[in-house]
Protein backbone atom coordinates (compact mmCIF):
# COMPACT_ATOMS: atom_id res chain seq x y z
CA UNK A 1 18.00 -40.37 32.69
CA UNK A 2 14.88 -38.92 32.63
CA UNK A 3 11.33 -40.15 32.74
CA UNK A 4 8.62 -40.30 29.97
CA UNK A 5 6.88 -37.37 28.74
CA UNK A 6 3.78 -36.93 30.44
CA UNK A 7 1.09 -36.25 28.67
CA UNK A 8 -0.11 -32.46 29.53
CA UNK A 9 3.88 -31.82 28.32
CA UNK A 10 3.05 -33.16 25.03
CA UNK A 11 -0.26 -31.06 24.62
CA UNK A 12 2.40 -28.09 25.87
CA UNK A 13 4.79 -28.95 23.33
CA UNK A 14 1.84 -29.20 20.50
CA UNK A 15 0.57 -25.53 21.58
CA UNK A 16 3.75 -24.24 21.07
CA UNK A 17 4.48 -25.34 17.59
CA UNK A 18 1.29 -24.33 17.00
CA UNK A 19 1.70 -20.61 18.55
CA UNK A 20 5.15 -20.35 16.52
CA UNK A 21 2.78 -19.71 13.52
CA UNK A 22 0.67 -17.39 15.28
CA UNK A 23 2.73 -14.98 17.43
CA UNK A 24 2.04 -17.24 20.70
CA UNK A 25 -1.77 -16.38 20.11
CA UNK A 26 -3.81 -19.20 20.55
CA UNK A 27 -8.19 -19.69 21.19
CA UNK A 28 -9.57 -22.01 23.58
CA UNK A 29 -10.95 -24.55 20.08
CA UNK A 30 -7.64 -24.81 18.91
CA UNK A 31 -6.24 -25.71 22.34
CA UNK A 32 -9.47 -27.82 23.57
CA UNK A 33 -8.74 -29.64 19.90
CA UNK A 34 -5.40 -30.37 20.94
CA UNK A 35 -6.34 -31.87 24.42
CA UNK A 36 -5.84 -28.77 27.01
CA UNK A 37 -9.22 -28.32 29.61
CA UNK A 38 -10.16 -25.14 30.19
CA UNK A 39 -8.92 -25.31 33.80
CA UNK A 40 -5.36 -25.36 32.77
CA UNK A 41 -5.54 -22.44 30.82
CA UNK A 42 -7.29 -20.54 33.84
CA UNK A 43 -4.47 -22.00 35.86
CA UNK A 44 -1.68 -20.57 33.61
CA UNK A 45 -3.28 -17.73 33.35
CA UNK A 46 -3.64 -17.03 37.37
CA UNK A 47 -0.15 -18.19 37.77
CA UNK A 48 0.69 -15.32 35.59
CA UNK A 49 2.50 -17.29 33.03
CA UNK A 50 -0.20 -16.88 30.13
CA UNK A 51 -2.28 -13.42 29.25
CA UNK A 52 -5.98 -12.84 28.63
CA UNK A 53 -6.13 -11.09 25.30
CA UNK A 54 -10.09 -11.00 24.11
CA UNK A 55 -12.73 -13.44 25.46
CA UNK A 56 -11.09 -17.27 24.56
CA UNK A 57 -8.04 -15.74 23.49
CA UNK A 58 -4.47 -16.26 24.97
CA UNK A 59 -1.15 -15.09 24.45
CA UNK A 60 1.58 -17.69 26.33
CA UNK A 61 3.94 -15.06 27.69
CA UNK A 62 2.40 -12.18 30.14
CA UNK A 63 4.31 -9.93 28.22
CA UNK A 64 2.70 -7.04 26.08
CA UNK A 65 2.03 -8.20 22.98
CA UNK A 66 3.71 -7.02 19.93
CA UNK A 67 2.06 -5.94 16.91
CA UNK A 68 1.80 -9.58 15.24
CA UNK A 69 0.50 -10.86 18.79
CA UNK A 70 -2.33 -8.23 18.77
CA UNK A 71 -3.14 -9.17 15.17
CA UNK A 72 -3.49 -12.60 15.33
CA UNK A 73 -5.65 -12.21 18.39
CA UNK A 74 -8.15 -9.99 16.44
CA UNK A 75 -8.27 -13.02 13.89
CA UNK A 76 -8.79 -15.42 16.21
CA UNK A 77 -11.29 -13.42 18.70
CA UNK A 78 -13.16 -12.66 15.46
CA UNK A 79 -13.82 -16.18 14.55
CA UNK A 80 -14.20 -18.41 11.55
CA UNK A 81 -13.54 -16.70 7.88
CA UNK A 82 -11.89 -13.76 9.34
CA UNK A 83 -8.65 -12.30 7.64
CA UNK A 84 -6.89 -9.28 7.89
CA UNK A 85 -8.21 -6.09 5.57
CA UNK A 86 -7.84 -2.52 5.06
CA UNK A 87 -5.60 -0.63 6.51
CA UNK A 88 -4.19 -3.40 8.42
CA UNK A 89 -4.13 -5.27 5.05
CA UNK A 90 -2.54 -2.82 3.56
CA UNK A 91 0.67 -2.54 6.22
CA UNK A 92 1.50 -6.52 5.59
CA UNK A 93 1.42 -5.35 2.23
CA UNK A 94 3.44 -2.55 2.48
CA UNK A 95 1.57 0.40 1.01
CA UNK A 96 -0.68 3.42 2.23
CA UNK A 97 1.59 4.81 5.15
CA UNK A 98 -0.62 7.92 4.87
CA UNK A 99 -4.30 6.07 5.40
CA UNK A 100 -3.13 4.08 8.46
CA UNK A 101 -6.22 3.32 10.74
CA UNK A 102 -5.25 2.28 14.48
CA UNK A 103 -7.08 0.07 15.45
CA UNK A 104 -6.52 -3.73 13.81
CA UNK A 105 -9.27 -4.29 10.47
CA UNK A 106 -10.83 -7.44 10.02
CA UNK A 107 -13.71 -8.34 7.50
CA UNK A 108 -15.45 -11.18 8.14
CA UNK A 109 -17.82 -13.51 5.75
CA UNK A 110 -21.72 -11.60 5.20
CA UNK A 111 -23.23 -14.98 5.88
CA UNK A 112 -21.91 -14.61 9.71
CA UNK A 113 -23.58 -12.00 12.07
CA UNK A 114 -21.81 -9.29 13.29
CA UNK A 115 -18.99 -9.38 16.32
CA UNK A 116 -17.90 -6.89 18.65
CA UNK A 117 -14.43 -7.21 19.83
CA UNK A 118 -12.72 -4.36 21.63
CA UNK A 119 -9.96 -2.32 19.79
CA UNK A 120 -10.59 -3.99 16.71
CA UNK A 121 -13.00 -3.28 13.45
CA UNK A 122 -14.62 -5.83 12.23
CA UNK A 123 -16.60 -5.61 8.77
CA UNK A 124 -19.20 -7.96 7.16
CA UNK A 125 -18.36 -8.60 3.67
CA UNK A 126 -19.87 -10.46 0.55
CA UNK A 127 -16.81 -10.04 -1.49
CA UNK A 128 -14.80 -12.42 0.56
CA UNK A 129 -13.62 -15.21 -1.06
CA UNK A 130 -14.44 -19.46 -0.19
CA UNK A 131 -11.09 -20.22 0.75
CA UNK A 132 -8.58 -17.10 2.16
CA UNK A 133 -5.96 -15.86 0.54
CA UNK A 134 -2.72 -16.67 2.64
CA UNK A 135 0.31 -13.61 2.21
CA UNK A 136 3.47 -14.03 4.63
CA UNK A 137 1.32 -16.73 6.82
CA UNK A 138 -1.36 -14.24 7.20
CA UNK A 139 -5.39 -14.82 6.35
CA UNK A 140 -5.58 -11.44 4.00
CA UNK A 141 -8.07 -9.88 1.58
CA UNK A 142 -5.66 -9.90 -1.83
CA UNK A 143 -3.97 -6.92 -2.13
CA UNK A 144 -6.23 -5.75 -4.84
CA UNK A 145 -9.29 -5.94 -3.06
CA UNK A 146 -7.61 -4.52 -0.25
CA UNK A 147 -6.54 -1.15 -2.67
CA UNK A 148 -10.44 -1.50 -3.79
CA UNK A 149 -11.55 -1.64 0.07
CA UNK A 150 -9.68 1.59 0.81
CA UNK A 151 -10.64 3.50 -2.31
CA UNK A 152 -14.21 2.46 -1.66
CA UNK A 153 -13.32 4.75 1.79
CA UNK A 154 -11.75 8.21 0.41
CA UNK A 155 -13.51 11.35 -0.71
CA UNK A 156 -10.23 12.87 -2.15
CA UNK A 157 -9.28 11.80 -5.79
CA UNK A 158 -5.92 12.71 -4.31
CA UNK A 159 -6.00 9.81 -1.94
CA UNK A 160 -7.54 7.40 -4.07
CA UNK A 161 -4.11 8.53 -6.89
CA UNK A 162 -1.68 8.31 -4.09
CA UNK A 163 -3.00 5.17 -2.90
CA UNK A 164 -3.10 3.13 -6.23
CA UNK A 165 0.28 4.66 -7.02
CA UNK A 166 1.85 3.70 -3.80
CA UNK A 167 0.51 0.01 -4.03
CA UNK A 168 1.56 -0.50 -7.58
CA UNK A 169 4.98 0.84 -6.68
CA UNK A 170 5.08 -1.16 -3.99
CA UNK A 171 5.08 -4.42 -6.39
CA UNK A 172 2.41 -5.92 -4.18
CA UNK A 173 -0.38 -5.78 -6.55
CA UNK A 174 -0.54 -4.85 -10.53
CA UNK A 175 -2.01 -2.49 -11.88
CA UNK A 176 -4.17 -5.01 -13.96
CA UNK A 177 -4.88 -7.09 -10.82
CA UNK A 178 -6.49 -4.06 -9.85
CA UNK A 179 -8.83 -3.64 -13.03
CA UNK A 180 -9.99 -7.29 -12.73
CA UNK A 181 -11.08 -7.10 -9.09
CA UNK A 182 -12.93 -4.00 -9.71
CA UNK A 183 -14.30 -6.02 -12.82
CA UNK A 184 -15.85 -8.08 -10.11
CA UNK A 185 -17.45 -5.62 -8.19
CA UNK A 186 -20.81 -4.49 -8.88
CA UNK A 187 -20.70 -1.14 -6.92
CA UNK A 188 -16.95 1.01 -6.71
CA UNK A 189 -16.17 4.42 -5.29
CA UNK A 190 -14.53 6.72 -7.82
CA UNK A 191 -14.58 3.54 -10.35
CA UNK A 192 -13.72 5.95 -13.39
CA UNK A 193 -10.90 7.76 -11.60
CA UNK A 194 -9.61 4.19 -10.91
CA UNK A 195 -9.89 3.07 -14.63
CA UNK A 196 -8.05 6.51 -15.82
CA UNK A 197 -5.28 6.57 -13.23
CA UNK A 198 -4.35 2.85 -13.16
CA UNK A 199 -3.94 3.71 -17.59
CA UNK A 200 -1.60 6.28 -16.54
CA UNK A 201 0.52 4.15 -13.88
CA UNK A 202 0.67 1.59 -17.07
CA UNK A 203 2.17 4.27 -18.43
CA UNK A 204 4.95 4.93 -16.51
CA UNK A 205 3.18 6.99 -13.34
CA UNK A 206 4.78 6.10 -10.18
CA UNK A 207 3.74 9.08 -7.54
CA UNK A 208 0.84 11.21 -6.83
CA UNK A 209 3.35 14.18 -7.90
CA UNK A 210 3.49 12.49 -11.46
CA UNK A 211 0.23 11.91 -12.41
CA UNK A 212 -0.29 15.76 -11.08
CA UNK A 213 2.08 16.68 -13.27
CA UNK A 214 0.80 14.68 -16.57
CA UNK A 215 -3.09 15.68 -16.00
CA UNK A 216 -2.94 19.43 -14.88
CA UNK A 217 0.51 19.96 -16.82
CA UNK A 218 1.16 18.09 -19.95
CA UNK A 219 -2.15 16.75 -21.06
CA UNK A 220 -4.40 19.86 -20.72
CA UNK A 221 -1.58 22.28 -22.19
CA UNK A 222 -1.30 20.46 -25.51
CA UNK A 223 3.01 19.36 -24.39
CA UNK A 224 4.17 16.64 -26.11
CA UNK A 225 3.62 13.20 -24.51
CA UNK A 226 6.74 12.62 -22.49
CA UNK A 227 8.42 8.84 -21.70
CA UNK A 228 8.03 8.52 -18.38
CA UNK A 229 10.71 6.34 -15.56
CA UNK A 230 13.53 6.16 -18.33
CA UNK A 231 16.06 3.84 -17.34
CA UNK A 232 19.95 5.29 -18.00
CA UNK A 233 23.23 5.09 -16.01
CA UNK A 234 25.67 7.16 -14.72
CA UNK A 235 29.08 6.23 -13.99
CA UNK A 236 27.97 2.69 -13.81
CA UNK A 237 24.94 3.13 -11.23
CA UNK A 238 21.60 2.91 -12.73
CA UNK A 239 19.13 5.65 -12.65
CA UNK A 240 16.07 6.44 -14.25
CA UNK A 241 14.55 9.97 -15.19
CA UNK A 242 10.69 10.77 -14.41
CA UNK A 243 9.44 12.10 -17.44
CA UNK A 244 11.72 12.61 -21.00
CA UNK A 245 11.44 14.69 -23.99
CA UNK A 246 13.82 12.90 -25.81
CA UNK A 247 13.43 14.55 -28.79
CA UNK A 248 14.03 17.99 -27.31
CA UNK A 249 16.66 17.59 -25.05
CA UNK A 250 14.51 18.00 -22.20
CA UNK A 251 14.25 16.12 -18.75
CA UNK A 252 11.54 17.25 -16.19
CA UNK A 253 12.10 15.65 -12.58
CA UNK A 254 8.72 15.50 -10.13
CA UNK A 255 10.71 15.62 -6.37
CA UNK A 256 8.64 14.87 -3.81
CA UNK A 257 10.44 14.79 -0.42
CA UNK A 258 10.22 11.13 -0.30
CA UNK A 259 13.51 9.40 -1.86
CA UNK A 260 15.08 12.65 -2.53
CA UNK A 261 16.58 13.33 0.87
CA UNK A 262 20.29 12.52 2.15
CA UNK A 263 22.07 9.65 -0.64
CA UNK A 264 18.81 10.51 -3.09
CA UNK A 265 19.41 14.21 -2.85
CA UNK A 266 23.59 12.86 -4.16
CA UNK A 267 21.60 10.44 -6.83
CA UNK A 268 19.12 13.16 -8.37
CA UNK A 269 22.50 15.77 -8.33
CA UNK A 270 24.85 13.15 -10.30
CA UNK A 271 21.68 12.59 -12.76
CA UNK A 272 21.32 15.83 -13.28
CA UNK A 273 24.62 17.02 -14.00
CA UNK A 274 24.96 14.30 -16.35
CA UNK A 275 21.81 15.23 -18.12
CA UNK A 276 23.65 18.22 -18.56
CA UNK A 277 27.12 16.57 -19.85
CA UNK A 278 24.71 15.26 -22.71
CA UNK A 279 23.28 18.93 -23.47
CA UNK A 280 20.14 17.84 -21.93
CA UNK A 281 18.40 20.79 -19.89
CA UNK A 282 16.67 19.73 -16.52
CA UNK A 283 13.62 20.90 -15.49
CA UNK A 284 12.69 20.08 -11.44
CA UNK A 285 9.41 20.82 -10.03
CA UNK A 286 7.61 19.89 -6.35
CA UNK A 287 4.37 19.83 -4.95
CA UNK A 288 4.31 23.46 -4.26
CA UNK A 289 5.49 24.45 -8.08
CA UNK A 290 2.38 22.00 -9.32
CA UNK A 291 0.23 24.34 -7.36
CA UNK A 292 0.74 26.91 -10.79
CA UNK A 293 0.78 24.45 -13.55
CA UNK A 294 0.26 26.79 -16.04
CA UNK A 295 2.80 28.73 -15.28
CA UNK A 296 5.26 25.02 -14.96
CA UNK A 297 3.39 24.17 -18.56
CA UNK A 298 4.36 28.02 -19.82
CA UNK A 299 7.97 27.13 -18.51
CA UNK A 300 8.25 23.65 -19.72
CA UNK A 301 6.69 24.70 -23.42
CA UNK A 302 9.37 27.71 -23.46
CA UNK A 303 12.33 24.69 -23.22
CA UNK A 304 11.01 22.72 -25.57
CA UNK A 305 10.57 25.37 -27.93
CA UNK A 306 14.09 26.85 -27.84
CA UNK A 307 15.31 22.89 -28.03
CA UNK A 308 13.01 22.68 -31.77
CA UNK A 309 9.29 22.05 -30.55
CA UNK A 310 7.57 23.79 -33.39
CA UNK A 311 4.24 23.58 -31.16
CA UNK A 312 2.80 25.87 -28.49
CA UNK A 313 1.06 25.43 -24.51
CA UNK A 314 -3.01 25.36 -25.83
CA UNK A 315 -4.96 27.29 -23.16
CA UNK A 316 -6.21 24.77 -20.15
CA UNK A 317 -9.38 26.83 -19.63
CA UNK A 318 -10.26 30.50 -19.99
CA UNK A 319 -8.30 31.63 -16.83
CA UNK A 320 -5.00 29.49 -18.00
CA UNK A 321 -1.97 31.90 -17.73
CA UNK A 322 0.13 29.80 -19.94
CA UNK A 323 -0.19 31.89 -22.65
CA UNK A 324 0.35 34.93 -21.20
């Protein structure tokens, strides 16, 4: 039989169920709140049970941290208001592989002043909201402002495309979500680009290879305005066909390496060859062919003339070799 719980294994016991929510991160407020002195902390930490992560932060193992460890001690080192943003934002969310910034990003409120704490960037923002925003247990700019943030970052309009595309695609954020945050914001990088681009993705656009292909291919040389992500099936299995020209007979497929490797390489072969079952010709362009698009727009216009387009590629400038 054993004895009564004593009472610094109840403030144990209410650490850890509060740690289970943070990683095993904890401050010294939270566990001062809950009734631990100072001293024990030191004295798990000495004993080499606990580890020292920033200045009043501990993690209860002396284990490395892993990555949600290391996060939650950048919230918690960078004190009250702060959530998760940017790049780090973006990762919960699960979009912008290609703009991923080491170190942990944290904005805090502008009212505060400004923190240092090592091996993590912390921002002062205005745009922050009253109350966070809470995604997968985590305090987080929305995912909006978080595609906003980033934008506000890039010099390349091809980064700010392949970023809003990715995000979109990703289901984390709409691309109206995205409008109305920008509708809040006084001042936004590339705010046009955003405006024309996130039109486009309602329009079907899912890749930074897509909307190259619709503004430097179809739009400027005068090609019929293709449906774009057409849904169809195959032998049962759905699949769904970048850009059609129904009326034509004519299926153009953007490939860039992503999804089109190993069982999507199988996928886009079975698509095609049904496309051509049907008497539908496919056309299949990369990055590297969208490098010439007047020569893909001379190529594409030649199909969909010989399949009854009575039109013609216009010029995209005075250098354009499509007509040629």
């Amino acid at each position: 039989m054993t004895g009564p719980t004593t009472h610094p294994s109840r403030r144990h016991r209410s650490l850890r169920r509060l740690t289970r929510d943070q990683a095993g991160v904890f401050s010294t407020g939270q566990a001062e709140a809950l009734g631990l002195e100072y001293e024990e902390i030191r004295a798990h930490v000495a004993a080499g049970r606990w580890r020292r992560l920033h200045d009043g932060v501990y993690f209860m193992a002396n284990t490395k941290p892993g990555g949600s460890s290391v996060r939650w001690a950048a919230l918690l080192a960078s004190g009250e208001g702060a959530v998760l943003s940017h790049d780090t934002a973006a990762e919960v969310y699960g979009f912008g592989r290609l703009h991923r910034e080491p170190r942990v990003e944290v904005s805090i409120p502008e009212s505060r002043r400004e923190v240092a704490v090592p091996g993590v960037r912390v921002r002062r923002s205005r745009l922050l909201p009253a109350k966070a925003t809470i995604h997968d247990g985590w305090p987080i700019t929305t995912a909006a402002d978080t595609v906003l943030d980033l934008i506000a970052e890039m010099r390349s309009p091809f980064a700010v495309v392949g970023l809003l595309t990715d995000a979109c695609r990703s289901k984390s954020v709409s691309p109206h979500e995205v409008l109305r945050a920008m509708g809040r914001r006084r001042r936004q990088r590339h705010r046009q680009l955003v405006k024309d681009t996130v039109a486009d993705v309602i329009g079907g656009v899912e890749s930074n290879l897509e909307h190259k292909y619709l503004v430097r291919v179809e739009r400027p040389h005068g090609l019929p305005v293709g449906r774009r992500q057409v849904r169809d099936r195959v032998d049962g299995v759905p699949i769904r066909k970048d850009v059609e020209y129904e009326e034509f007979a004519t299926v153009v497929e953007l490939d860039g390496r992503m999804g089109h490797e190993g069982s999507g390489r199988h996928r886009d072969s079975r698509r095609d060859n049904a496309s051509t079952l049907r008497r539908k010709a496919t056309l299949r362009y990369g990055h590297a062919d969208l490098q010439l698009p007047c020569a893909v727009a001379s190529e594409v216009a030649a199909v969909l003339r010989d399949r009854g387009w009575s039109g013609q590629a216009t010029p995209c400038g005075p250098n354009c070799s499509a007509m040629r």
